[in-house]
């Protein structure tokens, strides 16, 4: 039985994952509706994309609030008003306050452009991840979609897919290859929640039935 998820998508940057998720919804591959776009950055590219889809936006920069409680109250109010029931972090560079994590138990997903726990943690985002991957000389990197807990890039892993690193890769060519995989597996991971196929046992995410398009466990 599938339920239509009411997604709040948080993004700090360009928003290609945001755009991709909105497209998958239009194509009816994803049983969801985007009810809110949250960003911490008034110049973020994602804002124009949200406006194109007529999706309400909310710009909240936590550093402009006197303390985390006040920021959390405003963010929770925006989420409640939108009636969001699921949060998707699509390139969101701010930590999610504990109260939000508690208000959405096992209902917040993040995407990270490496095979966690490698090349993750505080300060590992964007080009820095791909730079570290290239410097380390690993042959494979990848994409991880995981639940969000109070530590950076730490929550239980939902889907993970490898992406090859080529000897002549620059951060730019590698990022492009990884992003392509992000656009494949993020909507698939979200759809698993829409179809109620996810059960969490501690660090382990149990997926009922077959994975979409032959994904690896
Ligand atoms: C992606 O690489 C994602 O993995 C990371 O931030 C980037 C966001 O890209 N968390 P975009 O804004 O969706 O294009």
mmCIF file of C-alpha atoms and ligand atoms in Angstrom:
data_model
loop_
_atom_site.group_PDB
_atom_site.id
_atom_site.type_symbol
_atom_site.label_atom_id
_atom_site.label_comp_id
_atom_site.label_asym_id
_atom_site.label_seq_id
_atom_site.Cartn_x
_atom_site.Cartn_y
_atom_site.Cartn_z
ATOM 1 C CA UNK A 1 0.000 0.000 0.000
ATOM 2 C CA UNK A 2 1.450 3.303 -1.064
ATOM 3 C CA UNK A 3 0.872 6.675 0.619
ATOM 4 C CA UNK A 4 1.575 10.014 -1.037
ATOM 5 C CA UNK A 5 4.437 11.523 0.927
ATOM 6 C CA UNK A 6 4.298 15.249 1.656
ATOM 7 C CA UNK A 7 7.924 16.242 1.182
ATOM 8 C CA UNK A 8 9.769 19.234 2.576
ATOM 9 C CA UNK A 9 13.003 19.440 0.587
ATOM 10 C CA UNK A 10 15.931 21.273 2.202
ATOM 11 C CA UNK A 11 18.700 22.482 -0.124
ATOM 12 C CA UNK A 12 21.512 25.026 0.116
ATOM 13 C CA UNK A 13 22.721 25.064 -3.460
ATOM 14 C CA UNK A 14 21.859 24.550 -7.054
ATOM 15 C CA UNK A 15 19.025 22.114 -6.423
ATOM 16 C CA UNK A 16 19.545 19.567 -9.189
ATOM 17 C CA UNK A 17 18.323 16.821 -6.844
ATOM 18 C CA UNK A 18 15.329 18.981 -5.976
ATOM 19 C CA UNK A 19 14.541 19.416 -9.669
ATOM 20 C CA UNK A 20 15.019 15.718 -10.332
ATOM 21 C CA UNK A 21 12.664 14.698 -7.509
ATOM 22 C CA UNK A 22 10.033 17.164 -8.743
ATOM 23 C CA UNK A 23 10.360 15.678 -12.252
ATOM 24 C CA UNK A 24 10.007 12.099 -11.005
ATOM 25 C CA UNK A 25 6.809 13.145 -9.239
ATOM 26 C CA UNK A 26 5.453 14.685 -12.452
ATOM 27 C CA UNK A 27 6.352 11.473 -14.304
ATOM 28 C CA UNK A 28 4.454 9.547 -11.617
ATOM 29 C CA UNK A 29 7.502 7.480 -10.738
ATOM 30 C CA UNK A 30 7.453 8.855 -7.229
ATOM 31 C CA UNK A 31 4.361 8.885 -5.069
ATOM 32 C CA UNK A 32 4.924 12.221 -3.371
ATOM 33 C CA UNK A 33 4.166 15.907 -3.425
ATOM 34 C CA UNK A 34 6.711 18.618 -2.641
ATOM 35 C CA UNK A 35 4.953 20.915 -0.183
ATOM 36 C CA UNK A 36 7.878 23.078 0.915
ATOM 37 C CA UNK A 37 11.389 24.060 -0.147
ATOM 38 C CA UNK A 38 13.631 25.161 2.730
ATOM 39 C CA UNK A 39 16.968 26.867 2.177
ATOM 40 C CA UNK A 40 19.452 28.702 4.390
ATOM 41 C CA UNK A 41 20.668 30.818 1.522
ATOM 42 C CA UNK A 42 18.682 33.651 -0.142
ATOM 43 C CA UNK A 43 20.808 33.257 -3.308
ATOM 44 C CA UNK A 44 20.441 29.474 -3.602
ATOM 45 C CA UNK A 45 19.678 28.248 -7.121
ATOM 46 C CA UNK A 46 17.042 25.920 -5.704
ATOM 47 C CA UNK A 47 14.723 28.890 -5.038
ATOM 48 C CA UNK A 48 14.173 29.642 -8.722
ATOM 49 C CA UNK A 49 13.540 25.962 -9.373
ATOM 50 C CA UNK A 50 10.939 25.804 -6.590
ATOM 51 C CA UNK A 51 9.210 28.893 -7.968
ATOM 52 C CA UNK A 52 9.000 27.253 -11.412
ATOM 53 C CA UNK A 53 7.062 24.414 -9.839
ATOM 54 C CA UNK A 54 4.958 26.777 -7.693
ATOM 55 C CA UNK A 55 6.334 25.173 -4.570
ATOM 56 C CA UNK A 56 6.290 27.393 -1.452
ATOM 57 C CA UNK A 57 9.753 28.409 -0.265
ATOM 58 C CA UNK A 58 11.159 29.317 3.112
ATOM 59 C CA UNK A 59 14.549 31.013 3.546
ATOM 60 C CA UNK A 60 15.849 30.504 7.069
ATOM 61 C CA UNK A 61 19.459 31.207 7.925
ATOM 62 C CA UNK A 62 20.127 29.724 11.378
ATOM 63 C CA UNK A 63 23.054 32.110 11.908
ATOM 64 C CA UNK A 64 20.662 35.089 11.931
ATOM 65 C CA UNK A 65 18.712 33.763 14.928
ATOM 66 C CA UNK A 66 19.730 34.645 18.510
ATOM 67 C CA UNK A 67 19.725 30.952 19.464
ATOM 68 C CA UNK A 68 18.909 27.478 18.134
ATOM 69 C CA UNK A 69 15.554 27.295 19.947
ATOM 70 C CA UNK A 70 14.170 30.325 18.160
ATOM 71 C CA UNK A 71 15.392 29.022 14.814
ATOM 72 C CA UNK A 72 13.890 25.590 15.530
ATOM 73 C CA UNK A 73 10.504 27.090 16.469
ATOM 74 C CA UNK A 74 10.271 29.025 13.202
ATOM 75 C CA UNK A 75 11.379 26.004 11.159
ATOM 76 C CA UNK A 76 8.907 23.697 12.927
ATOM 77 C CA UNK A 77 6.099 26.209 12.371
ATOM 78 C CA UNK A 78 6.868 26.325 8.628
ATOM 79 C CA UNK A 79 6.939 22.524 8.457
ATOM 80 C CA UNK A 80 3.654 22.250 10.371
ATOM 81 C CA UNK A 81 1.989 24.842 8.182
ATOM 82 C CA UNK A 82 2.984 22.951 5.049
ATOM 83 C CA UNK A 83 1.774 19.686 6.610
ATOM 84 C CA UNK A 84 4.999 18.030 5.498
ATOM 85 C CA UNK A 85 5.307 14.453 6.737
ATOM 86 C CA UNK A 86 8.761 13.643 5.354
ATOM 87 C CA UNK A 87 11.997 15.652 5.016
ATOM 88 C CA UNK A 88 14.534 15.261 2.225
ATOM 89 C CA UNK A 89 17.972 16.869 2.561
ATOM 90 C CA UNK A 90 19.201 17.493 -0.961
ATOM 91 C CA UNK A 91 22.513 19.267 -0.532
ATOM 92 C CA UNK A 92 21.594 21.010 2.712
ATOM 93 C CA UNK A 93 24.666 22.308 4.488
ATOM 94 C CA UNK A 94 23.288 23.069 7.937
ATOM 95 C CA UNK A 95 22.862 20.692 10.841
ATOM 96 C CA UNK A 96 19.278 19.643 11.532
ATOM 97 C CA UNK A 97 18.216 20.618 15.077
ATOM 98 C CA UNK A 98 17.453 17.741 17.477
ATOM 99 C CA UNK A 99 13.829 18.859 17.901
ATOM 100 C CA UNK A 100 13.242 18.471 14.154
ATOM 101 C CA UNK A 101 14.852 15.008 14.144
ATOM 102 C CA UNK A 102 12.573 14.037 17.023
ATOM 103 C CA UNK A 103 9.494 15.464 15.296
ATOM 104 C CA UNK A 104 10.205 13.360 12.180
ATOM 105 C CA UNK A 105 11.434 10.018 13.535
ATOM 106 C CA UNK A 106 12.993 7.958 10.729
ATOM 107 C CA UNK A 107 11.404 10.379 8.287
ATOM 108 C CA UNK A 108 14.460 12.442 7.290
ATOM 109 C CA UNK A 109 16.689 11.313 4.431
ATOM 110 C CA UNK A 110 20.024 12.722 3.330
ATOM 111 C CA UNK A 111 22.089 12.041 0.229
ATOM 112 C CA UNK A 112 25.873 11.998 0.380
ATOM 113 C CA UNK A 113 28.201 11.825 -2.650
ATOM 114 C CA UNK A 114 30.457 8.988 -1.420
ATOM 115 C CA UNK A 115 30.199 5.478 -0.018
ATOM 116 C CA UNK A 116 29.757 6.264 3.675
ATOM 117 C CA UNK A 117 31.349 5.957 6.144
ATOM 118 C CA UNK A 118 34.236 6.808 3.796
ATOM 119 C CA UNK A 119 34.688 10.475 2.937
ATOM 120 C CA UNK A 120 31.908 11.731 5.198
ATOM 121 C CA UNK A 121 31.515 13.708 8.394
ATOM 122 C CA UNK A 122 31.666 17.369 9.342
ATOM 123 C CA UNK A 123 33.114 19.571 6.621
ATOM 124 C CA UNK A 124 32.950 16.845 3.971
ATOM 125 C CA UNK A 125 30.593 18.179 1.345
ATOM 126 C CA UNK A 126 30.527 19.128 -2.313
ATOM 127 C CA UNK A 127 33.841 19.300 -4.126
ATOM 128 C CA UNK A 128 35.784 18.523 -0.936
ATOM 129 C CA UNK A 129 34.434 14.959 -0.994
ATOM 130 C CA UNK A 130 35.504 14.346 -4.595
ATOM 131 C CA UNK A 131 38.887 15.998 -3.987
ATOM 132 C CA UNK A 132 39.544 13.675 -1.033
ATOM 133 C CA UNK A 133 38.410 10.644 -3.064
ATOM 134 C CA UNK A 134 40.837 11.507 -5.890
ATOM 135 C CA UNK A 135 43.711 12.287 -3.515
ATOM 136 C CA UNK A 136 43.209 8.991 -1.713
ATOM 137 C CA UNK A 137 43.410 7.061 -4.972
ATOM 138 C CA UNK A 138 40.368 4.880 -4.334
ATOM 139 C CA UNK A 139 39.016 3.062 -7.387
ATOM 140 C CA UNK A 140 35.385 3.325 -6.364
ATOM 141 C CA UNK A 141 33.316 6.046 -4.802
ATOM 142 C CA UNK A 142 29.535 6.215 -4.899
ATOM 143 C CA UNK A 143 26.351 7.535 -3.429
ATOM 144 C CA UNK A 144 24.720 6.906 -0.051
ATOM 145 C CA UNK A 145 21.137 7.675 0.931
ATOM 146 C CA UNK A 146 20.742 7.465 4.689
ATOM 147 C CA UNK A 147 18.436 8.369 7.530
ATOM 148 C CA UNK A 148 19.445 11.433 9.495
ATOM 149 C CA UNK A 149 20.412 11.321 13.146
ATOM 150 C CA UNK A 150 22.221 13.844 15.284
ATOM 151 C CA UNK A 151 25.698 13.173 13.869
ATOM 152 C CA UNK A 152 26.853 14.246 10.410
ATOM 153 C CA UNK A 153 26.495 11.517 7.754
ATOM 154 C CA UNK A 154 25.907 8.875 10.404
ATOM 155 C CA UNK A 155 22.337 7.546 10.226
ATOM 156 C CA UNK A 156 21.266 4.093 9.020
ATOM 157 C CA UNK A 157 21.928 3.487 5.326
ATOM 158 C CA UNK A 158 18.920 2.996 3.040
ATOM 159 C CA UNK A 159 20.534 2.682 -0.411
ATOM 160 C CA UNK A 160 24.112 2.793 -1.582
ATOM 161 C CA UNK A 161 25.536 2.455 -5.087
ATOM 162 C CA UNK A 162 29.148 2.461 -6.302
ATOM 163 C CA UNK A 163 30.533 4.777 -8.998
ATOM 164 C CA UNK A 164 33.968 4.173 -10.591
ATOM 165 C CA UNK A 165 36.811 6.663 -10.215
ATOM 166 C CA UNK A 166 38.861 7.035 -13.405
ATOM 167 C CA UNK A 167 42.582 7.826 -13.425
ATOM 168 C CA UNK A 168 42.052 11.047 -15.367
ATOM 169 C CA UNK A 169 39.115 12.276 -13.245
ATOM 170 C CA UNK A 170 39.004 15.846 -12.016
ATOM 171 C CA UNK A 171 36.654 16.815 -9.180
ATOM 172 C CA UNK A 172 34.404 18.153 -11.908
ATOM 173 C CA UNK A 173 34.166 14.975 -14.026
ATOM 174 C CA UNK A 174 33.831 12.794 -10.937
ATOM 175 C CA UNK A 175 31.130 15.018 -9.407
ATOM 176 C CA UNK A 176 29.134 14.829 -12.643
ATOM 177 C CA UNK A 177 29.285 11.007 -12.708
ATOM 178 C CA UNK A 178 28.303 10.785 -9.033
ATOM 179 C CA UNK A 179 25.463 13.292 -9.455
ATOM 180 C CA UNK A 180 23.987 11.156 -12.227
ATOM 181 C CA UNK A 181 23.814 8.244 -9.780
ATOM 182 C CA UNK A 182 22.322 10.532 -7.112
ATOM 183 C CA UNK A 183 19.506 11.366 -9.479
ATOM 184 C CA UNK A 184 18.832 7.656 -9.945
ATOM 185 C CA UNK A 185 18.825 6.439 -6.385
ATOM 186 C CA UNK A 186 17.416 9.337 -4.358
ATOM 187 C CA UNK A 187 13.887 9.107 -5.791
ATOM 188 C CA UNK A 188 14.057 5.318 -5.506
ATOM 189 C CA UNK A 189 14.919 5.553 -1.822
ATOM 190 C CA UNK A 190 12.078 8.019 -1.205
ATOM 191 C CA UNK A 191 9.652 5.742 -3.069
ATOM 192 C CA UNK A 192 10.545 2.870 -0.712
ATOM 193 C CA UNK A 193 9.175 5.005 2.142
ATOM 194 C CA UNK A 194 6.063 5.905 0.132
ATOM 195 C CA UNK A 195 5.478 2.182 -0.340
ATOM 196 C CA UNK A 196 6.040 1.503 3.378
ATOM 197 C CA UNK A 197 8.797 -0.963 2.540
ATOM 198 C CA UNK A 198 11.270 0.311 5.112
ATOM 199 C CA UNK A 199 11.789 -1.065 8.595
ATOM 200 C CA UNK A 200 14.625 0.157 10.800
ATOM 201 C CA UNK A 201 16.363 -2.097 13.306
ATOM 202 C CA UNK A 202 19.099 -0.115 15.010
ATOM 203 C CA UNK A 203 21.739 0.665 12.396
ATOM 204 C CA UNK A 204 20.085 -1.611 9.875
ATOM 205 C CA UNK A 205 17.437 -0.691 7.358
ATOM 206 C CA UNK A 206 15.407 -3.687 6.261
ATOM 207 C CA UNK A 207 13.801 -3.326 2.850
ATOM 208 C CA UNK A 208 10.792 -5.485 2.128
ATOM 209 C CA UNK A 209 10.612 -7.230 -1.214
ATOM 210 C CA UNK A 210 12.686 -6.475 -4.284
ATOM 211 C CA UNK A 211 14.720 -3.330 -4.708
ATOM 212 C CA UNK A 212 13.870 -1.028 -7.588
ATOM 213 C CA UNK A 213 15.693 -1.706 -10.887
ATOM 214 C CA UNK A 214 18.005 -4.374 -9.499
ATOM 215 C CA UNK A 215 19.716 -2.154 -6.915
ATOM 216 C CA UNK A 216 22.263 -3.795 -4.661
ATOM 217 C CA UNK A 217 21.439 -4.386 -0.999
HETATM 218 C C1 LIG B 1 24.942 16.596 -4.006
HETATM 219 O O1 LIG B 1 26.190 16.156 -4.436
HETATM 220 C C2 LIG B 1 24.555 15.883 -2.734
HETATM 221 O O2 LIG B 1 25.054 14.586 -2.656
HETATM 222 C C3 LIG B 1 25.180 16.737 -1.690
HETATM 223 O O3 LIG B 1 25.033 18.051 -2.173
HETATM 224 C C4 LIG B 1 24.943 18.048 -3.587
HETATM 225 C C5 LIG B 1 23.692 18.768 -3.974
HETATM 226 O O4 LIG B 1 23.617 18.959 -5.338
HETATM 227 N N1 LIG B 1 24.625 16.463 -0.385
HETATM 228 P P1 LIG B 1 22.349 19.668 -5.991
HETATM 229 O O5 LIG B 1 22.176 21.030 -5.316
HETATM 230 O O6 LIG B 1 21.155 18.790 -5.769
HETATM 231 O O7 LIG B 1 22.691 19.806 -7.431
#
